[in-house]
Amino acid sequence: MPEISADLRSAPSAGAPFWRLAAADFGLTGRDRDVLRRTFHDATEPDRWLPNGATYRRRAYQLFDLSVADLVLRPVPEPPPYVQSKAVNTLVGGVERRFRVIAPDHPATAPAGRIAATVARGLTAAGVLSAREVPHCLVDAHYMSISAPGSPAPEGKHRDGLIAGSAHLIERRNIKRGTGISAIYDGAEPDRVLSRFELREPLDSYVFDDERVLHHTTDIDASEPGEPAYRNVLLIGFRRHE
């Protein structure tokens, strides 16, 4: 798999704790977007780690290694289990979770990597990522499909235990307007809302400094009950090597 890098069309301001992006920022082709859409349908599997036997979430996983200095990502063929601390994930913290892996030679690797590289460039521009402090970091790509009714964030308002993260809408079908509202909260004053918005169009995205803010997305409902309804989002996380 070739190395992946990207140019950023609109850079965030230095010191920004979060910002939003749209499709034009990523430079993906129509074929790229089609590949990502199909991946959520063809390559995800039920998430067996949801509490209380819930079945509304499907997912797949991919791991990259990022050289921060040159913003080049390399896919990791056999990622280790994914683990979060109990402090940041009260539902499954401390559990070694394995998900279906998107292999380096999968067609989705290139567009997903380009999205991650674009986010990485913005994080360096904002001063969130620094090659001097973190020469290399791990980049998680979570392919998350939530069926309605369902909860994109069953853990509630939270941090992810990362350096930074981002969320990218890939496909939205039959989701009721006013549900699935995302919000960013001040990390020092968790009850203070910094921004609230709805991801509606493909590649509507947001990026956040996980050490400075918290985030949450409300539950989703179907516009037309009884018809297929889902919200497919690519979640990207930047974390330090253990």
mmCIF file with all atom_site columns, C-alpha atoms in Angstrom, residues 68-198:
data_model
loop_
_atom_site.group_PDB
_atom_site.id
_atom_site.type_symbol
_atom_site.label_atom_id
_atom_site.label_alt_id
_atom_site.label_comp_id
_atom_site.label_asym_id
_atom_site.label_entity_id
_atom_site.label_seq_id
_atom_site.pdbx_PDB_ins_code
_atom_site.Cartn_x
_atom_site.Cartn_y
_atom_site.Cartn_z
_atom_site.occupancy
_atom_site.B_iso_or_equiv
_atom_site.pdbx_formal_charge
_atom_site.auth_seq_id
_atom_site.auth_comp_id
_atom_site.auth_asym_id
_atom_site.auth_atom_id
_atom_site.pdbx_PDB_model_num
ATOM 1   C CA . VAL A 1 68  ? 3.916   13.686 12.110 1.00 0.00 ? 68  VAL A CA 1
ATOM 2   C CA . ALA A 1 69  ? 6.895   15.508 10.579 1.00 0.00 ? 69  ALA A CA 1
ATOM 3   C CA . ASP A 1 70  ? 5.989   14.661 6.976  1.00 0.00 ? 70  ASP A CA 1
ATOM 4   C CA . LEU A 1 71  ? 2.298   13.785 7.568  1.00 0.00 ? 71  LEU A CA 1
ATOM 5   C CA . VAL A 1 72  ? 2.600   10.382 5.915  1.00 0.00 ? 72  VAL A CA 1
ATOM 6   C CA . LEU A 1 73  ? 0.377   7.495  7.025  1.00 0.00 ? 73  LEU A CA 1
ATOM 7   C CA . ARG A 1 74  ? 1.212   3.822  6.677  1.00 0.00 ? 74  ARG A CA 1
ATOM 8   C CA . PRO A 1 75  ? -1.494  1.189  7.270  1.00 0.00 ? 75  PRO A CA 1
ATOM 9   C CA . VAL A 1 76  ? -0.778  -1.390 9.985  1.00 0.00 ? 76  VAL A CA 1
ATOM 10  C CA . PRO A 1 77  ? -1.595  -4.910 8.678  1.00 0.00 ? 77  PRO A CA 1
ATOM 11  C CA . GLU A 1 78  ? -2.381  -6.641 11.989 1.00 0.00 ? 78  GLU A CA 1
ATOM 12  C CA . PRO A 1 79  ? -3.515  -4.122 14.610 1.00 0.00 ? 79  PRO A CA 1
ATOM 13  C CA . PRO A 1 80  ? -3.512  -5.123 18.283 1.00 0.00 ? 80  PRO A CA 1
ATOM 14  C CA . PRO A 1 81  ? -6.743  -5.083 20.319 1.00 0.00 ? 81  PRO A CA 1
ATOM 15  C CA . TYR A 1 82  ? -8.294  -1.667 20.849 1.00 0.00 ? 82  TYR A CA 1
ATOM 16  C CA . VAL A 1 83  ? -8.324  -0.612 24.510 1.00 0.00 ? 83  VAL A CA 1
ATOM 17  C CA . GLN A 1 84  ? -9.660  2.505  26.239 1.00 0.00 ? 84  GLN A CA 1
ATOM 18  C CA . SER A 1 85  ? -9.282  3.292  29.915 1.00 0.00 ? 85  SER A CA 1
ATOM 19  C CA . LYS A 1 86  ? -12.224 3.027  32.299 1.00 0.00 ? 86  LYS A CA 1
ATOM 20  C CA . ALA A 1 87  ? -11.764 6.728  33.004 1.00 0.00 ? 87  ALA A CA 1
ATOM 21  C CA . VAL A 1 88  ? -12.823 7.701  29.473 1.00 0.00 ? 88  VAL A CA 1
ATOM 22  C CA . ASN A 1 89  ? -15.160 4.809  28.627 1.00 0.00 ? 89  ASN A CA 1
ATOM 23  C CA . THR A 1 90  ? -17.282 3.707  31.556 1.00 0.00 ? 90  THR A CA 1
ATOM 24  C CA . LEU A 1 91  ? -19.076 1.090  29.442 1.00 0.00 ? 91  LEU A CA 1
ATOM 25  C CA . VAL A 1 92  ? -16.192 -1.007 28.063 1.00 0.00 ? 92  VAL A CA 1
ATOM 26  C CA . GLY A 1 93  ? -13.071 0.676  29.424 1.00 0.00 ? 93  GLY A CA 1
ATOM 27  C CA . GLY A 1 94  ? -10.245 -1.736 30.225 1.00 0.00 ? 94  GLY A CA 1
ATOM 28  C CA . VAL A 1 95  ? -11.564 -4.348 27.782 1.00 0.00 ? 95  VAL A CA 1
ATOM 29  C CA . GLU A 1 96  ? -9.415  -5.592 24.888 1.00 0.00 ? 96  GLU A CA 1
ATOM 30  C CA . ARG A 1 97  ? -11.769 -5.259 21.931 1.00 0.00 ? 97  ARG A CA 1
ATOM 31  C CA . ARG A 1 98  ? -11.176 -6.722 18.506 1.00 0.00 ? 98  ARG A CA 1
ATOM 32  C CA . PHE A 1 99  ? -13.203 -5.654 15.488 1.00 0.00 ? 99  PHE A CA 1
ATOM 33  C CA . ARG A 1 100 ? -13.346 -6.747 11.880 1.00 0.00 ? 100 ARG A CA 1
ATOM 34  C CA . VAL A 1 101 ? -10.203 -5.282 10.298 1.00 0.00 ? 101 VAL A CA 1
ATOM 35  C CA . ILE A 1 102 ? -10.060 -3.347 7.040  1.00 0.00 ? 102 ILE A CA 1
ATOM 36  C CA . ALA A 1 103 ? -6.880  -4.698 5.425  1.00 0.00 ? 103 ALA A CA 1
ATOM 37  C CA . PRO A 1 104 ? -4.213  -2.410 3.921  1.00 0.00 ? 104 PRO A CA 1
ATOM 38  C CA . ASP A 1 105 ? -5.084  -3.592 0.395  1.00 0.00 ? 105 ASP A CA 1
ATOM 39  C CA . HIS A 1 106 ? -8.812  -2.864 0.825  1.00 0.00 ? 106 HIS A CA 1
ATOM 40  C CA . PRO A 1 107 ? -10.120 -0.183 -1.589 1.00 0.00 ? 107 PRO A CA 1
ATOM 41  C CA . ALA A 1 108 ? -11.263 1.947  1.375  1.00 0.00 ? 108 ALA A CA 1
ATOM 42  C CA . THR A 1 109 ? -7.722  2.323  2.710  1.00 0.00 ? 109 THR A CA 1
ATOM 43  C CA . ALA A 1 110 ? -6.745  5.109  0.315  1.00 0.00 ? 110 ALA A CA 1
ATOM 44  C CA . PRO A 1 111 ? -9.789  7.392  0.817  1.00 0.00 ? 111 PRO A CA 1
ATOM 45  C CA . ALA A 1 112 ? -9.895  6.765  4.570  1.00 0.00 ? 112 ALA A CA 1
ATOM 46  C CA . GLY A 1 113 ? -6.183  7.500  4.778  1.00 0.00 ? 113 GLY A CA 1
ATOM 47  C CA . ARG A 1 114 ? -6.619  10.685 2.788  1.00 0.00 ? 114 ARG A CA 1
ATOM 48  C CA . ILE A 1 115 ? -9.314  11.854 5.203  1.00 0.00 ? 115 ILE A CA 1
ATOM 49  C CA . ALA A 1 116 ? -7.025  11.079 8.141  1.00 0.00 ? 116 ALA A CA 1
ATOM 50  C CA . ALA A 1 117 ? -4.075  12.844 6.490  1.00 0.00 ? 117 ALA A CA 1
ATOM 51  C CA . THR A 1 118 ? -6.175  15.948 5.851  1.00 0.00 ? 118 THR A CA 1
ATOM 52  C CA . VAL A 1 119 ? -7.222  16.008 9.495  1.00 0.00 ? 119 VAL A CA 1
ATOM 53  C CA . ALA A 1 120 ? -3.595  15.523 10.580 1.00 0.00 ? 120 ALA A CA 1
ATOM 54  C CA . ARG A 1 121 ? -2.495  18.515 8.533  1.00 0.00 ? 121 ARG A CA 1
ATOM 55  C CA . GLY A 1 122 ? -5.144  20.636 10.235 1.00 0.00 ? 122 GLY A CA 1
ATOM 56  C CA . LEU A 1 123 ? -4.081  19.399 13.656 1.00 0.00 ? 123 LEU A CA 1
ATOM 57  C CA . THR A 1 124 ? -0.495  20.459 13.018 1.00 0.00 ? 124 THR A CA 1
ATOM 58  C CA . ALA A 1 125 ? -1.664  23.857 11.743 1.00 0.00 ? 125 ALA A CA 1
ATOM 59  C CA . ALA A 1 126 ? -3.688  24.324 14.935 1.00 0.00 ? 126 ALA A CA 1
ATOM 60  C CA . GLY A 1 127 ? -0.758  23.239 17.117 1.00 0.00 ? 127 GLY A CA 1
ATOM 61  C CA . VAL A 1 128 ? -2.574  20.160 18.428 1.00 0.00 ? 128 VAL A CA 1
ATOM 62  C CA . LEU A 1 129 ? -0.069  17.767 16.825 1.00 0.00 ? 129 LEU A CA 1
ATOM 63  C CA . SER A 1 130 ? 3.644   18.523 17.052 1.00 0.00 ? 130 SER A CA 1
ATOM 64  C CA . ALA A 1 131 ? 6.424   16.443 15.501 1.00 0.00 ? 131 ALA A CA 1
ATOM 65  C CA . ARG A 1 132 ? 8.764   17.611 18.250 1.00 0.00 ? 132 ARG A CA 1
ATOM 66  C CA . GLU A 1 133 ? 6.490   16.294 21.007 1.00 0.00 ? 133 GLU A CA 1
ATOM 67  C CA . VAL A 1 134 ? 5.006   13.287 19.178 1.00 0.00 ? 134 VAL A CA 1
ATOM 68  C CA . PRO A 1 135 ? 7.160   12.221 16.182 1.00 0.00 ? 135 PRO A CA 1
ATOM 69  C CA . HIS A 1 136 ? 4.909   9.244  15.435 1.00 0.00 ? 136 HIS A CA 1
ATOM 70  C CA . CYS A 1 137 ? 1.374   8.486  16.545 1.00 0.00 ? 137 CYS A CA 1
ATOM 71  C CA . LEU A 1 138 ? -1.242  5.823  15.935 1.00 0.00 ? 138 LEU A CA 1
ATOM 72  C CA . VAL A 1 139 ? -4.317  6.738  13.914 1.00 0.00 ? 139 VAL A CA 1
ATOM 73  C CA . ASP A 1 140 ? -7.461  4.671  14.459 1.00 0.00 ? 140 ASP A CA 1
ATOM 74  C CA . ALA A 1 141 ? -10.188 4.555  11.805 1.00 0.00 ? 141 ALA A CA 1
ATOM 75  C CA . HIS A 1 142 ? -13.537 3.309  13.105 1.00 0.00 ? 142 HIS A CA 1
ATOM 76  C CA . TYR A 1 143 ? -16.199 2.558  10.504 1.00 0.00 ? 143 TYR A CA 1
ATOM 77  C CA . MET A 1 144 ? -19.368 3.018  12.591 1.00 0.00 ? 144 MET A CA 1
ATOM 78  C CA . SER A 1 145 ? -22.847 2.284  11.272 1.00 0.00 ? 145 SER A CA 1
ATOM 79  C CA . ILE A 1 146 ? -25.717 3.167  13.634 1.00 0.00 ? 146 ILE A CA 1
ATOM 80  C CA . SER A 1 147 ? -29.249 2.010  12.817 1.00 0.00 ? 147 SER A CA 1
ATOM 81  C CA . ALA A 1 148 ? -32.208 4.067  14.003 1.00 0.00 ? 148 ALA A CA 1
ATOM 82  C CA . PRO A 1 149 ? -33.373 4.071  16.667 1.00 0.00 ? 149 PRO A CA 1
ATOM 83  C CA . GLY A 1 150 ? -29.875 3.984  18.103 1.00 0.00 ? 150 GLY A CA 1
ATOM 84  C CA . SER A 1 151 ? -27.242 5.848  20.064 1.00 0.00 ? 151 SER A CA 1
ATOM 85  C CA . PRO A 1 152 ? -24.063 7.165  18.394 1.00 0.00 ? 152 PRO A CA 1
ATOM 86  C CA . ALA A 1 153 ? -22.606 7.908  21.850 1.00 0.00 ? 153 ALA A CA 1
ATOM 87  C CA . PRO A 1 154 ? -24.050 5.560  24.495 1.00 0.00 ? 154 PRO A CA 1
ATOM 88  C CA . GLU A 1 155 ? -21.332 6.683  26.928 1.00 0.00 ? 155 GLU A CA 1
ATOM 89  C CA . GLY A 1 156 ? -22.787 10.226 26.991 1.00 0.00 ? 156 GLY A CA 1
ATOM 90  C CA . LYS A 1 157 ? -20.746 13.424 26.993 1.00 0.00 ? 157 LYS A CA 1
ATOM 91  C CA . HIS A 1 158 ? -17.143 12.253 26.920 1.00 0.00 ? 158 HIS A CA 1
ATOM 92  C CA . ARG A 1 159 ? -13.513 12.354 25.916 1.00 0.00 ? 159 ARG A CA 1
ATOM 93  C CA . ASP A 1 160 ? -11.939 9.488  23.993 1.00 0.00 ? 160 ASP A CA 1
ATOM 94  C CA . GLY A 1 161 ? -8.533  9.455  25.704 1.00 0.00 ? 161 GLY A CA 1
ATOM 95  C CA . LEU A 1 162 ? -6.790  10.669 22.539 1.00 0.00 ? 162 LEU A CA 1
ATOM 96  C CA . ILE A 1 163 ? -4.636  13.537 21.370 1.00 0.00 ? 163 ILE A CA 1
ATOM 97  C CA . ALA A 1 164 ? -7.412  14.465 18.950 1.00 0.00 ? 164 ALA A CA 1
ATOM 98  C CA . GLY A 1 165 ? -10.285 12.981 17.000 1.00 0.00 ? 165 GLY A CA 1
ATOM 99  C CA . SER A 1 166 ? -12.644 13.642 14.125 1.00 0.00 ? 166 SER A CA 1
ATOM 100 C CA . ALA A 1 167 ? -15.995 12.452 12.761 1.00 0.00 ? 167 ALA A CA 1
ATOM 101 C CA . HIS A 1 168 ? -16.955 12.278 9.067  1.00 0.00 ? 168 HIS A CA 1
ATOM 102 C CA . LEU A 1 169 ? -20.454 11.568 7.772  1.00 0.00 ? 169 LEU A CA 1
ATOM 103 C CA . ILE A 1 170 ? -20.278 8.999  4.971  1.00 0.00 ? 170 ILE A CA 1
ATOM 104 C CA . GLU A 1 171 ? -23.965 8.225  4.468  1.00 0.00 ? 171 GLU A CA 1
ATOM 105 C CA . ARG A 1 172 ? -27.235 9.171  6.129  1.00 0.00 ? 172 ARG A CA 1
ATOM 106 C CA . ARG A 1 173 ? -30.536 7.532  5.235  1.00 0.00 ? 173 ARG A CA 1
ATOM 107 C CA . ASN A 1 174 ? -34.023 8.165  6.628  1.00 0.00 ? 174 ASN A CA 1
ATOM 108 C CA . ILE A 1 175 ? -32.757 9.946  9.739  1.00 0.00 ? 175 ILE A CA 1
ATOM 109 C CA . LYS A 1 176 ? -35.185 12.369 11.336 1.00 0.00 ? 176 LYS A CA 1
ATOM 110 C CA . ARG A 1 177 ? -34.050 15.989 11.330 1.00 0.00 ? 177 ARG A CA 1
ATOM 111 C CA . GLY A 1 178 ? -33.206 17.217 14.804 1.00 0.00 ? 178 GLY A CA 1
ATOM 112 C CA . THR A 1 179 ? -31.859 13.831 15.917 1.00 0.00 ? 179 THR A CA 1
ATOM 113 C CA . GLY A 1 180 ? -28.181 12.904 15.854 1.00 0.00 ? 180 GLY A CA 1
ATOM 114 C CA . ILE A 1 181 ? -27.153 16.398 16.960 1.00 0.00 ? 181 ILE A CA 1
ATOM 115 C CA . SER A 1 182 ? -23.439 16.700 17.747 1.00 0.00 ? 182 SER A CA 1
ATOM 116 C CA . ALA A 1 183 ? -22.111 19.084 20.387 1.00 0.00 ? 183 ALA A CA 1
ATOM 117 C CA . ILE A 1 184 ? -18.698 20.251 21.573 1.00 0.00 ? 184 ILE A CA 1
ATOM 118 C CA . TYR A 1 185 ? -18.248 21.210 25.245 1.00 0.00 ? 185 TYR A CA 1
ATOM 119 C CA . ASP A 1 186 ? -15.579 23.207 27.040 1.00 0.00 ? 186 ASP A CA 1
ATOM 120 C CA . GLY A 1 187 ? -13.250 20.745 28.764 1.00 0.00 ? 187 GLY A CA 1
ATOM 121 C CA . ALA A 1 188 ? -12.723 23.116 31.696 1.00 0.00 ? 188 ALA A CA 1
ATOM 122 C CA . GLU A 1 189 ? -16.454 23.873 32.024 1.00 0.00 ? 189 GLU A CA 1
ATOM 123 C CA . PRO A 1 190 ? -18.208 20.712 30.789 1.00 0.00 ? 190 PRO A CA 1
ATOM 124 C CA . ASP A 1 191 ? -21.686 22.255 30.966 1.00 0.00 ? 191 ASP A CA 1
ATOM 125 C CA . ARG A 1 192 ? -20.716 25.052 28.571 1.00 0.00 ? 192 ARG A CA 1
ATOM 126 C CA . VAL A 1 193 ? -21.612 24.274 24.962 1.00 0.00 ? 193 VAL A CA 1
ATOM 127 C CA . LEU A 1 194 ? -19.097 25.639 22.456 1.00 0.00 ? 194 LEU A CA 1
ATOM 128 C CA . SER A 1 195 ? -20.976 24.491 19.365 1.00 0.00 ? 195 SER A CA 1
ATOM 129 C CA . ARG A 1 196 ? -23.972 22.370 18.390 1.00 0.00 ? 196 ARG A CA 1
ATOM 130 C CA . PHE A 1 197 ? -24.633 21.138 14.837 1.00 0.00 ? 197 PHE A CA 1
ATOM 131 C CA . GLU A 1 198 ? -26.011 18.354 12.657 1.00 0.00 ? 198 GLU A CA 1
#
